[in-house]
DNA sequence: TCGTTCCTACTAATTTGTTAGTAGGATACA
DNA sequence: TGTATCCTACTAACAAATTAGTAGGAACGA
């Protein structure tokens, strides 16, 4: 009857997760600083969001002296996979092939990138002859 | 200071757009029927959403006798491109190549799909030797 | 013509997501 | 020891998103 919670981290939540994946466990202050170049938020705003993320199970936190240190409770791999699968389902009716095609057709890829993708395709082809 | 509107059609809005892209202009009743197998909504709920979509510029509507007929005002191409670009930016830091790699690595593609992607890659390679 | 049906417009309830303020405890330094 | 600083917890505000109800008009059939 009402609005369901997002199945994946929201935009700001993903920003915060990326910071913690990249730079390791950190207190709110550190996350706020890392966020600052692209997004100037009040300290309490960042704290609120990170508190919600801990509730949702995205983060774990432990007391260090006077303040909390936060760390990711979910992996980058599983998170990215979840988000991508969701888009593939919603936009490409579940066809990962259609999504991949769209990307290589639309994107402006250079030679090095094209080779990397071909290499993976070869491996995939060998897996199941 | 507050939550900004989504830059792309929301989940339900995308469902509705996909129906109209696939089946052509339609009144609310038709959209509701097409939606029904996966999502049972009150007539007024569908109407509310489609009214909002018209306000947002996603749909156009014209009076046919007593009721309105709705049609997409944005193309499938541009919509899909926008959604995909957004995910590529947010999740893969703007690298379409990383996104494509992720897809072919993660997805379970069959021989036919692999060939289709290789073919596109060949064409891409030829474009810029 | 009168009731039933169907459609629209308007209103509303409720949760999520985003941003921030206030109160109060702990800490550190002069 | 007192005062300024820093951190947390709690509260709040508000738009967006989702779902639906009510009122009222048009139309159609008996």
PDB file of C-alpha atoms (C1' of nucleotides) in Angstrom:
ATOM      1  CA  UNK A   1       0.000   0.000   0.000  1.00  0.00           C
ATOM      2  CA  UNK A   2       2.939   2.250   0.484  1.00  0.00           C
ATOM      3  CA  UNK A   3       6.369   2.920  -0.837  1.00  0.00           C
ATOM      4  CA  UNK A   4       8.870   0.061  -0.442  1.00  0.00           C
ATOM      5  CA  UNK A   5      12.450   0.729   0.562  1.00  0.00           C
ATOM      6  CA  UNK A   6      14.990   0.673  -2.206  1.00  0.00           C
ATOM      7  CA  UNK A   7      16.473  -2.781  -2.721  1.00  0.00           C
ATOM      8  CA  UNK A   8      19.925  -1.280  -3.126  1.00  0.00           C
ATOM      9  CA  UNK A   9      22.006   1.490  -1.596  1.00  0.00           C
ATOM     10  CA  UNK A  10      20.752   4.901  -2.652  1.00  0.00           C
ATOM     11  CA  UNK A  11      22.966   7.340  -4.470  1.00  0.00           C
ATOM     12  CA  UNK A  12      24.417   8.951  -1.336  1.00  0.00           C
ATOM     13  CA  UNK A  13      24.726   5.598   0.393  1.00  0.00           C
ATOM     14  CA  UNK A  14      26.707   4.263  -2.538  1.00  0.00           C
ATOM     15  CA  UNK A  15      29.028   7.269  -2.413  1.00  0.00           C
ATOM     16  CA  UNK A  16      29.724   6.541   1.227  1.00  0.00           C
ATOM     17  CA  UNK A  17      30.246   2.841   0.597  1.00  0.00           C
ATOM     18  CA  UNK A  18      32.708   3.610  -2.184  1.00  0.00           C
ATOM     19  CA  UNK A  19      34.726   5.808   0.144  1.00  0.00           C
ATOM     20  CA  UNK A  20      34.865   3.093   2.801  1.00  0.00           C
ATOM     21  CA  UNK A  21      35.709   0.360   0.289  1.00  0.00           C
ATOM     22  CA  UNK A  22      38.486   2.498  -1.097  1.00  0.00           C
ATOM     23  CA  UNK A  23      39.975   3.956   2.077  1.00  0.00           C
ATOM     24  CA  UNK A  24      39.018   1.490   4.785  1.00  0.00           C
ATOM     25  CA  UNK A  25      37.207   1.966   8.129  1.00  0.00           C
ATOM     26  CA  UNK A  26      36.658   5.572   9.117  1.00  0.00           C
ATOM     27  CA  UNK A  27      34.703   7.816  11.465  1.00  0.00           C
ATOM     28  CA  UNK A  28      31.943  10.119  10.258  1.00  0.00           C
ATOM     29  CA  UNK A  29      34.360  13.013  10.085  1.00  0.00           C
ATOM     30  CA  UNK A  30      36.571  11.251   7.595  1.00  0.00           C
ATOM     31  CA  UNK A  31      33.685  10.270   5.363  1.00  0.00           C
ATOM     32  CA  UNK A  32      32.411  13.811   5.434  1.00  0.00           C
ATOM     33  CA  UNK A  33      35.794  15.105   4.312  1.00  0.00           C
ATOM     34  CA  UNK A  34      36.082  12.565   1.535  1.00  0.00           C
ATOM     35  CA  UNK A  35      32.587  13.509   0.408  1.00  0.00           C
ATOM     36  CA  UNK A  36      33.214  17.232   0.541  1.00  0.00           C
ATOM     37  CA  UNK A  37      34.668  17.903  -2.931  1.00  0.00           C
ATOM     38  CA  UNK A  38      31.502  16.710  -4.634  1.00  0.00           C
ATOM     39  CA  UNK A  39      28.967  17.122  -1.865  1.00  0.00           C
ATOM     40  CA  UNK A  40      29.115  19.591   1.002  1.00  0.00           C
ATOM     41  CA  UNK A  41      26.983  18.219   3.815  1.00  0.00           C
ATOM     42  CA  UNK A  42      26.590  19.134   7.473  1.00  0.00           C
ATOM     43  CA  UNK A  43      28.323  16.765   9.850  1.00  0.00           C
ATOM     44  CA  UNK A  44      24.966  15.692  11.256  1.00  0.00           C
ATOM     45  CA  UNK A  45      23.618  14.907   7.796  1.00  0.00           C
ATOM     46  CA  UNK A  46      26.401  12.454   7.128  1.00  0.00           C
ATOM     47  CA  UNK A  47      25.929  10.992  10.586  1.00  0.00           C
ATOM     48  CA  UNK A  48      22.212  10.517  10.030  1.00  0.00           C
ATOM     49  CA  UNK A  49      22.742   8.696   6.758  1.00  0.00           C
ATOM     50  CA  UNK A  50      25.482   6.489   8.160  1.00  0.00           C
ATOM     51  CA  UNK A  51      23.290   5.643  11.139  1.00  0.00           C
ATOM     52  CA  UNK A  52      20.527   4.566   8.749  1.00  0.00           C
ATOM     53  CA  UNK A  53      23.030   2.551   6.744  1.00  0.00           C
ATOM     54  CA  UNK A  54      24.096   0.738   9.909  1.00  0.00           C
ATOM     55  CA  UNK A  55      20.438  -0.037  10.619  1.00  0.00           C
ATOM     56  CA  UNK A  56      19.983  -1.363   7.110  1.00  0.00           C
ATOM     57  CA  UNK A  57      23.001  -3.606   7.532  1.00  0.00           C
ATOM     58  CA  UNK A  58      25.160  -1.807   4.978  1.00  0.00           C
ATOM     59  CA  UNK A  59      27.679  -0.707   7.629  1.00  0.00           C
ATOM     60  CA  UNK A  60      29.067  -1.976  10.916  1.00  0.00           C
ATOM     61  CA  UNK A  61      30.361   0.387  13.569  1.00  0.00           C
ATOM     62  CA  UNK A  62      32.519   0.015  16.654  1.00  0.00           C
ATOM     63  CA  UNK A  63      33.311   2.489  19.394  1.00  0.00           C
ATOM     64  CA  UNK A  64      36.857   3.816  19.435  1.00  0.00           C
ATOM     65  CA  UNK A  65      37.247   5.958  22.550  1.00  0.00           C
ATOM     66  CA  UNK A  66      34.718   8.717  22.149  1.00  0.00           C
ATOM     67  CA  UNK A  67      33.599   8.141  18.604  1.00  0.00           C
ATOM     68  CA  UNK A  68      32.469   5.393  16.241  1.00  0.00           C
ATOM     69  CA  UNK A  69      34.464   3.951  13.388  1.00  0.00           C
ATOM     70  CA  UNK A  70      32.415   2.649  10.472  1.00  0.00           C
ATOM     71  CA  UNK A  71      33.215  -0.079   8.008  1.00  0.00           C
ATOM     72  CA  UNK A  72      31.320  -1.699   5.122  1.00  0.00           C
ATOM     73  CA  UNK A  73      29.268  -4.752   6.021  1.00  0.00           C
ATOM     74  CA  UNK A  74      28.604  -5.630   2.377  1.00  0.00           C
ATOM     75  CA  UNK A  75      31.118  -6.218  -0.381  1.00  0.00           C
ATOM     76  CA  UNK A  76      31.634  -4.088  -3.433  1.00  0.00           C
ATOM     77  CA  UNK A  77      31.198  -7.153  -5.610  1.00  0.00           C
ATOM     78  CA  UNK A  78      27.788  -8.144  -4.342  1.00  0.00           C
ATOM     79  CA  UNK A  79      26.567  -4.558  -4.285  1.00  0.00           C
ATOM     80  CA  UNK A  80      27.600  -3.821  -7.841  1.00  0.00           C
ATOM     81  CA  UNK A  81      26.175  -7.129  -8.992  1.00  0.00           C
ATOM     82  CA  UNK A  82      22.864  -6.341  -7.327  1.00  0.00           C
ATOM     83  CA  UNK A  83      22.557  -2.891  -8.839  1.00  0.00           C
ATOM     84  CA  UNK A  84      23.519  -4.085 -12.303  1.00  0.00           C
ATOM     85  CA  UNK A  85      21.127  -7.018 -12.155  1.00  0.00           C
ATOM     86  CA  UNK A  86      18.344  -4.681 -11.175  1.00  0.00           C
ATOM     87  CA  UNK A  87      18.942  -2.440 -14.169  1.00  0.00           C
ATOM     88  CA  UNK A  88      19.275  -5.414 -16.487  1.00  0.00           C
ATOM     89  CA  UNK A  89      15.943  -6.715 -15.209  1.00  0.00           C
ATOM     90  CA  UNK A  90      14.117  -3.420 -15.355  1.00  0.00           C
ATOM     91  CA  UNK A  91      15.514  -1.949 -18.538  1.00  0.00           C
ATOM     92  CA  UNK A  92      16.602  -4.949 -20.609  1.00  0.00           C
ATOM     93  CA  UNK A  93      13.960  -7.412 -19.428  1.00  0.00           C
ATOM     94  CA  UNK A  94      16.577  -9.558 -17.764  1.00  0.00           C
ATOM     95  CA  UNK A  95      18.850  -9.982 -20.767  1.00  0.00           C
ATOM     96  CA  UNK A  96      22.456  -9.341 -19.771  1.00  0.00           C
ATOM     97  CA  UNK A  97      23.409  -9.880 -23.411  1.00  0.00           C
ATOM     98  CA  UNK A  98      21.155  -7.034 -24.509  1.00  0.00           C
ATOM     99  CA  UNK A  99      22.684  -4.808 -21.864  1.00  0.00           C
ATOM    100  CA  UNK A 100      26.234  -5.701 -22.881  1.00  0.00           C
ATOM    101  CA  UNK A 101      25.375  -5.084 -26.516  1.00  0.00           C
ATOM    102  CA  UNK A 102      23.914  -1.733 -25.683  1.00  0.00           C
ATOM    103  CA  UNK A 103      27.079  -0.748 -23.853  1.00  0.00           C
ATOM    104  CA  UNK A 104      29.541  -1.711 -26.542  1.00  0.00           C
ATOM    105  CA  UNK A 105      27.328  -0.161 -29.212  1.00  0.00           C
ATOM    106  CA  UNK A 106      26.786   3.094 -27.395  1.00  0.00           C
ATOM    107  CA  UNK A 107      30.024   3.622 -25.537  1.00  0.00           C
ATOM    108  CA  UNK A 108      33.074   5.271 -26.963  1.00  0.00           C
ATOM    109  CA  UNK A 109      35.647   2.554 -26.308  1.00  0.00           C
ATOM    110  CA  UNK A 110      39.319   2.804 -27.220  1.00  0.00           C
ATOM    111  CA  UNK A 111      41.517   0.014 -28.615  1.00  0.00           C
ATOM    112  CA  UNK A 112      42.790  -1.104 -25.250  1.00  0.00           C
ATOM    113  CA  UNK A 113      39.280  -1.409 -23.847  1.00  0.00           C
ATOM    114  CA  UNK A 114      38.061  -3.275 -26.898  1.00  0.00           C
ATOM    115  CA  UNK A 115      40.910  -5.775 -26.510  1.00  0.00           C
ATOM    116  CA  UNK A 116      40.148  -6.322 -22.840  1.00  0.00           C
ATOM    117  CA  UNK A 117      36.539  -7.143 -23.603  1.00  0.00           C
ATOM    118  CA  UNK A 118      37.513  -9.472 -26.483  1.00  0.00           C
ATOM    119  CA  UNK A 119      39.879 -11.310 -24.181  1.00  0.00           C
ATOM    120  CA  UNK A 120      37.154 -11.974 -21.648  1.00  0.00           C
ATOM    121  CA  UNK A 121      34.843 -13.091 -24.433  1.00  0.00           C
ATOM    122  CA  UNK A 122      37.431 -15.620 -25.608  1.00  0.00           C
ATOM    123  CA  UNK A 123      37.704 -17.043 -22.106  1.00  0.00           C
ATOM    124  CA  UNK A 124      33.956 -17.255 -21.861  1.00  0.00           C
ATOM    125  CA  UNK A 125      33.804 -19.064 -25.178  1.00  0.00           C
ATOM    126  CA  UNK A 126      36.345 -21.643 -24.006  1.00  0.00           C
ATOM    127  CA  UNK A 127      34.486 -22.348 -20.803  1.00  0.00           C
ATOM    128  CA  UNK A 128      31.622 -23.936 -22.687  1.00  0.00           C
ATOM    129  CA  UNK A 129      32.624 -25.204 -26.110  1.00  0.00           C
TER     130      UNK A 129
ATOM    131  CA  UNK B   1      18.119  21.224   1.107  1.00  0.00           C
ATOM    132  CA  UNK B   2      15.628  18.565   0.175  1.00  0.00           C
ATOM    133  CA  UNK B   3      15.243  15.526  -1.982  1.00  0.00           C
ATOM    134  CA  UNK B   4      15.644  16.210  -5.702  1.00  0.00           C
ATOM    135  CA  UNK B   5      13.416  14.600  -8.297  1.00  0.00           C
ATOM    136  CA  UNK B   6      14.778  11.524  -9.963  1.00  0.00           C
ATOM    137  CA  UNK B   7      16.623  12.314 -13.164  1.00  0.00           C
ATOM    138  CA  UNK B   8      15.023   9.347 -14.874  1.00  0.00           C
ATOM    139  CA  UNK B   9      11.659   7.598 -14.936  1.00  0.00           C
ATOM    140  CA  UNK B  10      11.038   5.711 -11.712  1.00  0.00           C
ATOM    141  CA  UNK B  11      10.424   1.994 -11.712  1.00  0.00           C
ATOM    142  CA  UNK B  12       6.659   2.221 -12.204  1.00  0.00           C
ATOM    143  CA  UNK B  13       7.019   5.011 -14.719  1.00  0.00           C
ATOM    144  CA  UNK B  14       9.399   2.871 -16.734  1.00  0.00           C
ATOM    145  CA  UNK B  15       6.934  -0.029 -16.688  1.00  0.00           C
ATOM    146  CA  UNK B  16       4.280   2.275 -18.096  1.00  0.00           C
ATOM    147  CA  UNK B  17       6.603   3.684 -20.724  1.00  0.00           C
ATOM    148  CA  UNK B  18       7.569   0.193 -21.838  1.00  0.00           C
ATOM    149  CA  UNK B  19       3.910  -0.712 -22.315  1.00  0.00           C
ATOM    150  CA  UNK B  20       3.260   2.389 -24.399  1.00  0.00           C
ATOM    151  CA  UNK B  21       6.417   1.916 -26.461  1.00  0.00           C
ATOM    152  CA  UNK B  22       5.441  -1.669 -27.150  1.00  0.00           C
ATOM    153  CA  UNK B  23       1.718  -1.319 -27.742  1.00  0.00           C
ATOM    154  CA  UNK B  24       1.245   2.266 -28.825  1.00  0.00           C
ATOM    155  CA  UNK B  25      -1.034   5.052 -27.519  1.00  0.00           C
ATOM    156  CA  UNK B  26      -3.565   3.916 -24.980  1.00  0.00           C
ATOM    157  CA  UNK B  27      -5.996   5.180 -22.326  1.00  0.00           C
ATOM    158  CA  UNK B  28      -5.392   4.623 -18.621  1.00  0.00           C
ATOM    159  CA  UNK B  29      -7.599   1.573 -18.660  1.00  0.00           C
ATOM    160  CA  UNK B  30      -5.416  -0.199 -21.193  1.00  0.00           C
ATOM    161  CA  UNK B  31      -2.224   0.559 -19.327  1.00  0.00           C
ATOM    162  CA  UNK B  32      -3.782  -0.702 -16.137  1.00  0.00           C
ATOM    163  CA  UNK B  33      -4.720  -3.981 -17.842  1.00  0.00           C
ATOM    164  CA  UNK B  34      -1.261  -4.442 -19.312  1.00  0.00           C
ATOM    165  CA  UNK B  35       0.230  -3.741 -15.908  1.00  0.00           C
ATOM    166  CA  UNK B  36      -2.089  -6.129 -14.091  1.00  0.00           C
ATOM    167  CA  UNK B  37      -0.235  -9.437 -14.408  1.00  0.00           C
ATOM    168  CA  UNK B  38       2.745  -8.108 -12.503  1.00  0.00           C
ATOM    169  CA  UNK B  39       1.195  -5.249 -10.583  1.00  0.00           C
ATOM    170  CA  UNK B  40      -2.400  -4.948  -9.494  1.00  0.00           C
ATOM    171  CA  UNK B  41      -3.169  -1.272  -9.004  1.00  0.00           C
ATOM    172  CA  UNK B  42      -6.356   0.693  -8.529  1.00  0.00           C
ATOM    173  CA  UNK B  43      -7.485   2.565 -11.613  1.00  0.00           C
ATOM    174  CA  UNK B  44      -6.930   5.852  -9.828  1.00  0.00           C
ATOM    175  CA  UNK B  45      -3.383   4.909  -8.892  1.00  0.00           C
ATOM    176  CA  UNK B  46      -2.436   4.368 -12.508  1.00  0.00           C
ATOM    177  CA  UNK B  47      -4.170   7.597 -13.420  1.00  0.00           C
ATOM    178  CA  UNK B  48      -2.287   9.556 -10.790  1.00  0.00           C
ATOM    179  CA  UNK B  49       1.058   8.274 -11.976  1.00  0.00           C
ATOM    180  CA  UNK B  50       0.279   8.896 -15.617  1.00  0.00           C
ATOM    181  CA  UNK B  51      -0.878  12.406 -14.772  1.00  0.00           C
ATOM    182  CA  UNK B  52       2.439  13.054 -13.052  1.00  0.00           C
ATOM    183  CA  UNK B  53       4.274  11.580 -16.025  1.00  0.00           C
ATOM    184  CA  UNK B  54       2.458  13.985 -18.324  1.00  0.00           C
ATOM    185  CA  UNK B  55       3.496  16.866 -16.051  1.00  0.00           C
ATOM    186  CA  UNK B  56       7.089  15.686 -16.151  1.00  0.00           C
ATOM    187  CA  UNK B  57       7.009  15.566 -19.925  1.00  0.00           C
ATOM    188  CA  UNK B  58       7.318  11.800 -20.195  1.00  0.00           C
ATOM    189  CA  UNK B  59       3.862  11.445 -21.753  1.00  0.00           C
ATOM    190  CA  UNK B  60       1.545  13.441 -23.988  1.00  0.00           C
ATOM    191  CA  UNK B  61      -2.192  13.046 -23.825  1.00  0.00           C
ATOM    192  CA  UNK B  62      -5.081  13.987 -26.072  1.00  0.00           C
ATOM    193  CA  UNK B  63      -8.815  13.862 -25.469  1.00  0.00           C
ATOM    194  CA  UNK B  64     -10.693  11.215 -27.387  1.00  0.00           C
ATOM    195  CA  UNK B  65     -14.393  11.759 -26.705  1.00  0.00           C
ATOM    196  CA  UNK B  66     -14.769  11.290 -23.003  1.00  0.00           C
ATOM    197  CA  UNK B  67     -11.332  10.019 -22.093  1.00  0.00           C
ATOM    198  CA  UNK B  68      -7.655  10.740 -22.652  1.00  0.00           C
ATOM    199  CA  UNK B  69      -5.297   8.696 -24.770  1.00  0.00           C
ATOM    200  CA  UNK B  70      -1.669   8.728 -23.639  1.00  0.00           C
ATOM    201  CA  UNK B  71       1.476   8.295 -25.681  1.00  0.00           C
ATOM    202  CA  UNK B  72       5.178   8.474 -24.903  1.00  0.00           C
ATOM    203  CA  UNK B  73       6.800  11.872 -25.313  1.00  0.00           C
ATOM    204  CA  UNK B  74      10.320  10.477 -24.943  1.00  0.00           C
ATOM    205  CA  UNK B  75      11.972   7.723 -26.937  1.00  0.00           C
ATOM    206  CA  UNK B  76      13.020   4.346 -25.650  1.00  0.00           C
ATOM    207  CA  UNK B  77      16.525   4.970 -26.963  1.00  0.00           C
ATOM    208  CA  UNK B  78      17.161   8.171 -25.084  1.00  0.00           C
ATOM    209  CA  UNK B  79      15.567   6.848 -21.909  1.00  0.00           C
ATOM    210  CA  UNK B  80      17.606   3.660 -21.847  1.00  0.00           C
ATOM    211  CA  UNK B  81      20.740   5.579 -22.666  1.00  0.00           C
ATOM    212  CA  UNK B  82      20.097   7.981 -19.787  1.00  0.00           C
ATOM    213  CA  UNK B  83      19.485   5.258 -17.248  1.00  0.00           C
ATOM    214  CA  UNK B  84      22.524   3.270 -18.316  1.00  0.00           C
ATOM    215  CA  UNK B  85      24.758   6.312 -18.322  1.00  0.00           C
ATOM    216  CA  UNK B  86      23.625   7.124 -14.815  1.00  0.00           C
ATOM    217  CA  UNK B  87      24.541   3.669 -13.522  1.00  0.00           C
ATOM    218  CA  UNK B  88      27.845   3.719 -15.357  1.00  0.00           C
ATOM    219  CA  UNK B  89      28.636   7.065 -13.743  1.00  0.00           C
ATOM    220  CA  UNK B  90      27.546   6.114 -10.261  1.00  0.00           C
ATOM    221  CA  UNK B  91      28.774   2.542 -10.075  1.00  0.00           C
ATOM    222  CA  UNK B  92      31.644   2.353 -12.523  1.00  0.00           C
ATOM    223  CA  UNK B  93      32.924   5.918 -12.155  1.00  0.00           C
ATOM    224  CA  UNK B  94      31.966   6.730 -15.709  1.00  0.00           C
ATOM    225  CA  UNK B  95      33.773   3.868 -17.396  1.00  0.00           C
ATOM    226  CA  UNK B  96      31.502   2.154 -19.898  1.00  0.00           C
ATOM    227  CA  UNK B  97      34.309  -0.316 -20.564  1.00  0.00           C
ATOM    228  CA  UNK B  98      34.341  -1.382 -16.914  1.00  0.00           C
ATOM    229  CA  UNK B  99      30.587  -1.822 -17.025  1.00  0.00           C
ATOM    230  CA  UNK B 100      30.728  -3.885 -20.213  1.00  0.00           C
ATOM    231  CA  UNK B 101      33.499  -6.020 -18.744  1.00  0.00           C
ATOM    232  CA  UNK B 102      31.496  -6.605 -15.619  1.00  0.00           C
ATOM    233  CA  UNK B 103      28.519  -7.739 -17.666  1.00  0.00           C
ATOM    234  CA  UNK B 104      30.337 -10.224 -19.864  1.00  0.00           C
ATOM    235  CA  UNK B 105      32.265 -11.544 -16.878  1.00  0.00           C
ATOM    236  CA  UNK B 106      29.263 -11.948 -14.629  1.00  0.00           C
ATOM    237  CA  UNK B 107      26.496 -12.848 -17.028  1.00  0.00           C
ATOM    238  CA  UNK B 108      25.731 -16.334 -18.218  1.00  0.00           C
ATOM    239  CA  UNK B 109      25.885 -15.795 -21.977  1.00  0.00           C
ATOM    240  CA  UNK B 110      25.294 -18.501 -24.549  1.00  0.00           C
ATOM    241  CA  UNK B 111      27.214 -18.989 -27.816  1.00  0.00           C
ATOM    242  CA  UNK B 112      24.808 -16.962 -29.899  1.00  0.00           C
ATOM    243  CA  UNK B 113      24.998 -14.015 -27.527  1.00  0.00           C
ATOM    244  CA  UNK B 114      28.780 -14.177 -27.377  1.00  0.00           C
ATOM    245  CA  UNK B 115      28.932 -14.110 -31.179  1.00  0.00           C
ATOM    246  CA  UNK B 116      26.612 -11.112 -31.365  1.00  0.00           C
ATOM    247  CA  UNK B 117      28.808  -9.138 -28.991  1.00  0.00           C
ATOM    248  CA  UNK B 118      31.994 -10.137 -30.857  1.00  0.00           C
ATOM    249  CA  UNK B 119      30.462  -8.988 -34.097  1.00  0.00           C
ATOM    250  CA  UNK B 120      29.730  -5.546 -32.703  1.00  0.00           C
ATOM    251  CA  UNK B 121      33.232  -5.381 -31.277  1.00  0.00           C
ATOM    252  CA  UNK B 122      34.673  -6.106 -34.716  1.00  0.00           C
ATOM    253  CA  UNK B 123      32.698  -3.288 -36.258  1.00  0.00           C
ATOM    254  CA  UNK B 124      33.791  -0.968 -33.481  1.00  0.00           C
ATOM    255  CA  UNK B 125      37.393  -1.929 -34.076  1.00  0.00           C
ATOM    256  CA  UNK B 126      37.114  -1.139 -37.764  1.00  0.00           C
ATOM    257  CA  UNK B 127      35.631   2.270 -37.202  1.00  0.00           C
ATOM    258  CA  UNK B 128      38.851   3.572 -35.697  1.00  0.00           C
ATOM    259  CA  UNK B 129      41.904   1.603 -36.825  1.00  0.00           C
TER     260      UNK B 129
ATOM    261  C1'  DT C   1     -35.783  10.096 -17.959  1.00  0.00           C
ATOM    262  C1'  DC C   2     -33.391   7.833 -14.536  1.00  0.00           C
ATOM    263  C1'  DG C   3     -30.053   4.876 -12.723  1.00  0.00           C
ATOM    264  C1'  DT C   4     -25.679   2.562 -13.607  1.00  0.00           C
ATOM    265  C1'  DT C   5     -21.257   2.737 -15.316  1.00  0.00           C
ATOM    266  C1'  DC C   6     -17.018   4.861 -16.553  1.00  0.00           C
ATOM    267  C1'  DC C   7     -13.827   8.464 -16.561  1.00  0.00           C
ATOM    268  C1'  DT C   8     -11.397  12.601 -14.643  1.00  0.00           C
ATOM    269  C1'  DA C   9      -9.962  15.835 -11.115  1.00  0.00           C
ATOM    270  C1'  DC C  10      -8.851  16.523  -6.567  1.00  0.00           C
ATOM    271  C1'  DT C  11      -7.383  15.053  -2.199  1.00  0.00           C
ATOM    272  C1'  DA C  12      -4.911  12.165   1.027  1.00  0.00           C
ATOM    273  C1'  DA C  13      -2.042   8.815   3.569  1.00  0.00           C
ATOM    274  C1'  DT C  14       2.269   6.902   4.196  1.00  0.00           C
ATOM    275  C1'  DT C  15       7.180   5.703   3.521  1.00  0.00           C
ATOM    276  C1'  DT C  16      11.662   6.910   1.718  1.00  0.00           C
ATOM    277  C1'  DG C  17      15.460   9.880   0.971  1.00  0.00           C
ATOM    278  C1'  DT C  18      17.972  14.040   1.954  1.00  0.00           C
ATOM    279  C1'  DT C  19      19.401  17.631   4.756  1.00  0.00           C
ATOM    280  C1'  DA C  20      20.075  19.767   9.078  1.00  0.00           C
ATOM    281  C1'  DG C  21      19.313  21.723  14.028  1.00  0.00           C
ATOM    282  C1'  DT C  22      19.410  21.188  19.144  1.00  0.00           C
ATOM    283  C1'  DA C  23      20.718  19.076  23.496  1.00  0.00           C
ATOM    284  C1'  DG C  24      23.926  17.062  26.143  1.00  0.00           C
ATOM    285  C1'  DG C  25      27.980  14.219  27.358  1.00  0.00           C
ATOM    286  C1'  DA C  26      33.041  13.605  26.918  1.00  0.00           C
ATOM    287  C1'  DT C  27      37.568  15.536  26.140  1.00  0.00           C
ATOM    288  C1'  DA C  28      41.217  18.564  26.092  1.00  0.00           C
ATOM    289  C1'  DC C  29      43.565  22.554  27.105  1.00  0.00           C
ATOM    290  C1'  DA C  30      44.586  26.820  29.512  1.00  0.00           C
TER     291       DA C  30
ATOM    292  C1'  DT D   1      38.600  23.719  37.278  1.00  0.00           C
ATOM    293  C1'  DG D   2      36.250  25.965  33.921  1.00  0.00           C
ATOM    294  C1'  DT D   3      35.404  26.596  29.171  1.00  0.00           C
ATOM    295  C1'  DA D   4      35.635  25.636  24.387  1.00  0.00           C
ATOM    296  C1'  DT D   5      35.434  21.841  21.227  1.00  0.00           C
ATOM    297  C1'  DC D   6      33.911  17.540  19.330  1.00  0.00           C
ATOM    298  C1'  DC D   7      30.947  13.734  18.992  1.00  0.00           C
ATOM    299  C1'  DT D   8      26.464  11.282  19.412  1.00  0.00           C
ATOM    300  C1'  DA D   9      21.485  10.882  19.894  1.00  0.00           C
ATOM    301  C1'  DC D  10      17.234  12.685  18.978  1.00  0.00           C
ATOM    302  C1'  DT D  11      14.163  15.421  16.443  1.00  0.00           C
ATOM    303  C1'  DA D  12      12.496  17.737  12.405  1.00  0.00           C
ATOM    304  C1'  DA D  13      11.333  19.344   7.925  1.00  0.00           C
ATOM    305  C1'  DC D  14      10.100  18.509   3.393  1.00  0.00           C
ATOM    306  C1'  DA D  15       9.979  16.776  -1.456  1.00  0.00           C
ATOM    307  C1'  DA D  16       9.408  12.506  -4.007  1.00  0.00           C
ATOM    308  C1'  DA D  17       7.226   8.118  -4.792  1.00  0.00           C
ATOM    309  C1'  DT D  18       3.479   4.936  -4.279  1.00  0.00           C
ATOM    310  C1'  DT D  19      -1.099   3.774  -3.531  1.00  0.00           C
ATOM    311  C1'  DA D  20      -5.853   4.825  -3.263  1.00  0.00           C
ATOM    312  C1'  DG D  21     -10.496   7.202  -1.988  1.00  0.00           C
ATOM    313  C1'  DT D  22     -14.220  10.667  -2.973  1.00  0.00           C
ATOM    314  C1'  DA D  23     -16.893  13.819  -5.821  1.00  0.00           C
ATOM    315  C1'  DG D  24     -18.916  14.793  -9.845  1.00  0.00           C
ATOM    316  C1'  DG D  25     -19.785  14.843 -14.824  1.00  0.00           C
ATOM    317  C1'  DA D  26     -20.688  12.337 -19.269  1.00  0.00           C
ATOM    318  C1'  DA D  27     -22.762   8.608 -21.580  1.00  0.00           C
ATOM    319  C1'  DC D  28     -25.399   4.709 -22.356  1.00  0.00           C
ATOM    320  C1'  DG D  29     -29.113   1.577 -21.834  1.00  0.00           C
ATOM    321  C1'  DA D  30     -33.716   0.292 -20.129  1.00  0.00           C
TER     322       DA D  30
END
